[in-house]
GROMACS .gro file of C-alpha atoms in nm:
model
  245
    1MET     CA    1   2.073   0.750  -0.424
    2TYR     CA    2   2.041   0.786  -0.047
    3PRO     CA    3   2.206   0.506   0.157
    4GLU     CA    4   2.018   0.605   0.470
    5TYR     CA    5   1.683   0.538   0.301
    6LYS     CA    6   1.504   0.275   0.513
    7ALA     CA    7   1.837   0.199   0.684
    8ASN     CA    8   1.653   0.215   1.018
    9ARG     CA    9   1.478  -0.111   0.938
   10GLY     CA   10   1.641  -0.418   1.085
   11PRO     CA   11   1.661  -0.758   0.919
   12CYS     CA   12   1.345  -0.960   0.882
   13PRO     CA   13   1.271  -1.145   1.209
   14GLU     CA   14   1.369  -1.510   1.180
   15ASP     CA   15   1.033  -1.634   1.304
   16LEU     CA   16   0.855  -1.429   1.035
   17VAL     CA   17   1.035  -1.582   0.736
   18PRO     CA   18   0.857  -1.922   0.753
   19GLN     CA   19   0.523  -1.743   0.764
   20PHE     CA   20   0.563  -1.602   0.413
   21ALA     CA   21   0.488  -1.945   0.270
   22LEU     CA   22   0.185  -1.972   0.499
   23VAL     CA   23   0.053  -1.639   0.370
   24ARG     CA   24   0.082  -1.772   0.015
   25ASP     CA   25  -0.096  -2.092   0.122
   26ALA     CA   26  -0.375  -1.885   0.279
   27ALA     CA   27  -0.416  -1.673  -0.033
   28GLU     CA   28  -0.433  -1.987  -0.246
   29ALA     CA   29  -0.689  -2.142  -0.011
   30PHE     CA   30  -0.913  -1.836  -0.044
   31GLY     CA   31  -0.860  -1.822  -0.419
   32VAL     CA   32  -0.672  -1.490  -0.414
   33VAL     CA   33  -0.416  -1.436  -0.688
   34GLN     CA   34  -0.072  -1.337  -0.562
   35VAL     CA   35   0.150  -1.097  -0.758
   36GLU     CA   36   0.518  -1.033  -0.686
   37ALA     CA   37   0.806  -0.853  -0.856
   38ALA     CA   38   1.162  -0.936  -0.754
   39GLY     CA   39   1.362  -0.623  -0.672
   40TYR     CA   40   1.053  -0.404  -0.629
   41GLU     CA   41   0.860  -0.306  -0.319
   42ALA     CA   42   0.502  -0.417  -0.262
   43ASP     CA   43   0.389  -0.052  -0.285
   44ASP     CA   44   0.527  -0.032  -0.638
   45VAL     CA   45   0.350  -0.354  -0.741
   46ILE     CA   46   0.022  -0.215  -0.603
   47ALA     CA   47   0.080   0.118  -0.779
   48THR     CA   48   0.147  -0.057  -1.109
   49LEU     CA   49  -0.161  -0.278  -1.081
   50ALA     CA   50  -0.376   0.020  -0.979
   51ARG     CA   51  -0.261   0.219  -1.283
   52GLN     CA   52  -0.327  -0.074  -1.516
   53ALA     CA   53  -0.672  -0.128  -1.365
   54VAL     CA   54  -0.768   0.237  -1.414
   55GLU     CA   55  -0.643   0.223  -1.772
   56ASP     CA   56  -0.865  -0.082  -1.822
   57GLY     CA   57  -1.164   0.111  -1.687
   58LEU     CA   58  -1.177  -0.057  -1.347
   59ASP     CA   59  -1.238   0.103  -1.008
   60VAL     CA   60  -0.976   0.015  -0.747
   61ASP     CA   61  -1.002  -0.034  -0.371
   62ILE     CA   62  -0.664  -0.083  -0.200
   63PHE     CA   63  -0.695  -0.273   0.127
   64SER     CA   64  -0.416  -0.108   0.325
   65GLY     CA   65  -0.339   0.155   0.585
   66ASP     CA   66  -0.005   0.252   0.428
   67LYS     CA   67   0.007   0.630   0.399
   68ASP     CA   68   0.240   0.611   0.095
   69LEU     CA   69  -0.040   0.444  -0.103
   70MET     CA   70  -0.264   0.745  -0.039
   71GLN     CA   71  -0.075   0.908  -0.326
   72LEU     CA   72  -0.274   0.681  -0.559
   73ILE     CA   73  -0.619   0.798  -0.445
   74THR     CA   74  -0.805   0.982  -0.719
   75PRO     CA   75  -1.000   1.308  -0.677
   76LEU     CA   76  -1.373   1.289  -0.607
   77GLY     CA   77  -1.573   1.237  -0.923
   78ALA     CA   78  -1.289   1.071  -1.114
   79GLU     CA   79  -1.391   0.766  -1.313
   80PRO     CA   80  -1.247   0.509  -1.286
   81SER     CA   81  -1.144   0.579  -0.928
   82VAL     CA   82  -0.887   0.461  -0.675
   83HIS     CA   83  -0.969   0.450  -0.304
   84MET     CA   84  -0.833   0.272   0.001
   85ILE     CA   85  -0.997   0.056   0.265
   86ASP     CA   86  -0.864   0.091   0.619
   87PRO     CA   87  -0.794  -0.269   0.733
   88MET     CA   88  -0.839  -0.176   1.100
   89HIS     CA   89  -1.184  -0.019   1.080
   90PHE     CA   90  -1.289  -0.110   0.724
   91ASP     CA   91  -1.357   0.255   0.649
   92ARG     CA   92  -1.328   0.377   0.292
   93VAL     CA   93  -1.056   0.639   0.250
   94ASP     CA   94  -1.120   0.891  -0.027
   95HIS     CA   95  -0.963   1.211  -0.156
   96ASP     CA   96  -1.132   1.429   0.108
   97ASP     CA   97  -0.985   1.208   0.381
   98VAL     CA   98  -0.635   1.264   0.242
   99ILE     CA   99  -0.688   1.641   0.246
  100LYS     CA  100  -0.833   1.626   0.598
  101LYS     CA  101  -0.534   1.429   0.729
  102TRP     CA  102  -0.248   1.589   0.536
  103GLY     CA  103  -0.380   1.927   0.427
  104VAL     CA  104  -0.306   1.863   0.060
  105PRO     CA  105  -0.458   1.658  -0.224
  106SER     CA  106  -0.323   1.311  -0.291
  107ASP     CA  107  -0.098   1.417  -0.579
  108MET     CA  108   0.087   1.652  -0.342
  109LEU     CA  109   0.122   1.408  -0.053
  110GLY     CA  110   0.469   1.309  -0.175
  111ASP     CA  111   0.572   1.675  -0.153
  112VAL     CA  112   0.462   1.688   0.212
  113LEU     CA  113   0.644   1.365   0.298
  114ALA     CA  114   0.962   1.491   0.131
  115LEU     CA  115   0.950   1.825   0.311
  116ALA     CA  116   0.836   1.705   0.652
  117GLY     CA  117   1.017   1.373   0.646
  118ASP     CA  118   0.899   1.020   0.707
  119ALA     CA  119   1.047   0.844   1.011
  120ALA     CA  120   0.920   0.505   0.893
  121ASP     CA  121   1.145   0.525   0.585
  122ASN     CA  122   1.427   0.717   0.755
  123ILE     CA  123   1.365   1.029   0.548
  124PRO     CA  124   1.456   1.334   0.760
  125GLY     CA  125   1.295   1.602   0.544
  126ALA     CA  126   1.389   1.967   0.596
  127PRO     CA  127   1.466   2.045   0.964
  128GLY     CA  128   1.199   2.257   1.126
  129ILE     CA  129   0.937   2.174   0.861
  130GLY     CA  130   0.654   1.955   0.986
  131PRO     CA  131   0.351   1.826   0.794
  132LYS     CA  132   0.131   2.128   0.872
  133ILE     CA  133   0.400   2.381   0.780
  134ALA     CA  134   0.479   2.181   0.465
  135ALA     CA  135   0.112   2.187   0.360
  136THR     CA  136   0.090   2.562   0.430
  137LEU     CA  137   0.399   2.633   0.218
  138LEU     CA  138   0.273   2.419  -0.067
  139HIS     CA  139  -0.062   2.596  -0.066
  140GLU     CA  140   0.118   2.929  -0.075
  141TYR     CA  141   0.369   2.844  -0.349
  142GLY     CA  142   0.176   2.581  -0.546
  143THR     CA  143   0.446   2.324  -0.612
  144LEU     CA  144   0.763   2.195  -0.451
  145SER     CA  145   0.981   2.326  -0.733
  146ASN     CA  146   0.817   2.668  -0.716
  147LEU     CA  147   0.866   2.674  -0.339
  148PHE     CA  148   1.240   2.622  -0.376
  149ALA     CA  149   1.260   2.870  -0.664
  150GLN     CA  150   1.110   3.134  -0.435
  151ALA     CA  151   1.258   3.016  -0.105
  152ASP     CA  152   1.422   3.357  -0.057
  153ASN     CA  153   1.072   3.503  -0.021
  154VAL     CA  154   0.973   3.283   0.276
  155LYS     CA  155   0.929   3.527   0.565
  156GLN     CA  156   1.025   3.308   0.861
  157LYS     CA  157   1.404   3.308   0.880
  158LYS     CA  158   1.453   2.952   1.010
  159ARG     CA  159   1.214   2.806   0.754
  160ARG     CA  160   1.378   3.004   0.476
  161GLU     CA  161   1.726   2.890   0.575
  162SER     CA  162   1.616   2.528   0.612
  163LEU     CA  163   1.456   2.526   0.268
  164ILE     CA  164   1.757   2.685   0.098
  165GLU     CA  165   2.011   2.460   0.273
  166ASN     CA  166   1.818   2.137   0.214
  167ALA     CA  167   1.664   2.194  -0.129
  168GLU     CA  168   1.868   1.927  -0.309
  169LYS     CA  169   1.808   1.671  -0.037
  170VAL     CA  170   1.434   1.734  -0.030
  171LEU     CA  171   1.411   1.695  -0.409
  172LEU     CA  172   1.595   1.362  -0.369
  173PHE     CA  173   1.353   1.263  -0.093
  174ARG     CA  174   1.068   1.345  -0.333
  175GLU     CA  175   1.203   1.089  -0.576
  176LEU     CA  176   1.234   0.830  -0.300
  177VAL     CA  177   0.873   0.865  -0.182
  178THR     CA  178   0.735   0.852  -0.538
  179LEU     CA  179   0.575   0.516  -0.613
  180ASP     CA  180   0.690   0.330  -0.923
  181ASP     CA  181   0.374   0.249  -1.119
  182SER     CA  182   0.555   0.123  -1.430
  183ILE     CA  183   0.695  -0.218  -1.338
  184PRO     CA  184   0.734  -0.413  -1.666
  185ALA     CA  185   0.492  -0.702  -1.701
  186ASN     CA  186   0.779  -0.945  -1.755
  187LYS     CA  187   0.915  -0.853  -1.411
  188MET     CA  188   0.596  -0.955  -1.233
  189THR     CA  189   0.507  -1.309  -1.143
  190SER     CA  190   0.179  -1.439  -1.008
  191SER     CA  191   0.025  -1.757  -0.875
  192THR     CA  192  -0.160  -1.779  -1.208
  193LEU     CA  193  -0.037  -1.688  -1.553
  194PHE     CA  194  -0.022  -1.309  -1.545
  195GLN     CA  195  -0.190  -1.167  -1.854
  196GLY     CA  196  -0.304  -0.827  -1.738
  197MET     CA  197  -0.577  -0.732  -1.495
  198SER     CA  198  -0.829  -0.979  -1.635
  199SER     CA  199  -0.609  -1.266  -1.512
  200LEU     CA  200  -0.625  -1.149  -1.149
  201ARG     CA  201  -0.979  -1.258  -1.073
  202MET     CA  202  -1.037  -1.470  -0.763
  203SER     CA  203  -1.087  -1.837  -0.839
  204SER     CA  204  -1.421  -1.995  -0.759
  205PHE     CA  205  -1.485  -2.082  -0.394
  206ASP     CA  206  -1.355  -2.428  -0.302
  207SER     CA  207  -1.478  -2.531   0.040
  208ASN     CA  208  -1.260  -2.844   0.053
  209ARG     CA  209  -0.947  -2.644  -0.026
  210LEU     CA  210  -1.027  -2.390   0.244
  211PHE     CA  211  -1.122  -2.656   0.499
  212ASP     CA  212  -0.796  -2.839   0.431
  213PHE     CA  213  -0.598  -2.521   0.496
  214TYR     CA  214  -0.783  -2.458   0.825
  215LYS     CA  215  -0.716  -2.816   0.925
  216ARG     CA  216  -0.344  -2.802   0.847
  217MET     CA  217  -0.314  -2.479   1.044
  218GLU     CA  218  -0.517  -2.630   1.331
  219LEU     CA  219  -0.767  -2.345   1.309
  220ASN     CA  220  -1.045  -2.543   1.471
  221ALA     CA  221  -1.279  -2.248   1.529
  222CYS     CA  222  -1.251  -2.151   1.162
  223GLN     CA  223  -1.325  -2.510   1.059
  224ASN     CA  224  -1.639  -2.512   1.270
  225GLN     CA  225  -1.752  -2.172   1.139
  226LEU     CA  226  -1.700  -2.285   0.780
  227GLN     CA  227  -1.901  -2.602   0.830
  228SER     CA  228  -2.177  -2.411   1.008
  229ARG     CA  229  -2.205  -2.150   0.734
  230LEU     CA  230  -2.205  -2.409   0.459
  231ARG     CA  231  -2.480  -2.608   0.629
  232SER     CA  232  -2.689  -2.296   0.697
  233SER     CA  233  -2.659  -2.197   0.331
  234GLY     CA  234  -2.798  -2.534   0.226
  235VAL     CA  235  -2.475  -2.665   0.078
  236ASN     CA  236  -2.447  -3.041   0.096
  237TYR     CA  237  -2.101  -3.038   0.247
  238LYS     CA  238  -1.892  -3.326   0.372
  239PRO     CA  239  -1.548  -3.235   0.505
  240PRO     CA  240  -1.253  -3.428   0.359
  241PRO     CA  241  -1.154  -3.739   0.561
  242SER     CA  242  -0.873  -3.703   0.810
  243SER     CA  243  -0.546  -3.884   0.768
  244GLU     CA  244  -0.647  -4.116   1.051
  245GLU     CA  245  -0.964  -4.230   0.877
   0.00000   0.00000   0.00000
């Protein structure tokens, strides 16, 4: 559709590739189910799982700082709801936060990204249209399609010309920034048998499994913290014997 889409991203660093398996090992050690879909981006997997969870009557908290995922956040008062958790500060991000940051509700964030562009994904947007101008235009004209239908009425000459000249591209960009929330179940694989949202529960805590992971990774401080917390909680815990014992 658009060859330049994400073309600014280089190949995966060689030293990062071996760490993918370690991430899977860590998730397994903590009892977290892993879900993947070959040929789809992680954002699309998250969007699909979020939609399924809401349909099943479950509230969703997405632990991510990815702005694209803000499109999934539901309006205040919606039940079930979708929110995000900022992994840097552990703040909850709700619909008001999206409006405060981008000037539009979550369901219009894709319109802003298409108009203003997104450097992270190599989407140029319409020249001369930044996020604030994009939000102002959308508030004035209601929707992206209505904005282009009435582009001749935009007063500022440069904005008007940019919108008219780049309308087709911006509509293409809108498709590119839209998350795919309809990945077929048979395309998704997980570390457990995937049978809908009910199969994605964390497994019960296994201290030996977690201690073994810490030990293999030589995370000595984490080993000590785990033992200390288990003892303080009254758990009769004996770490697994080392290979030298």
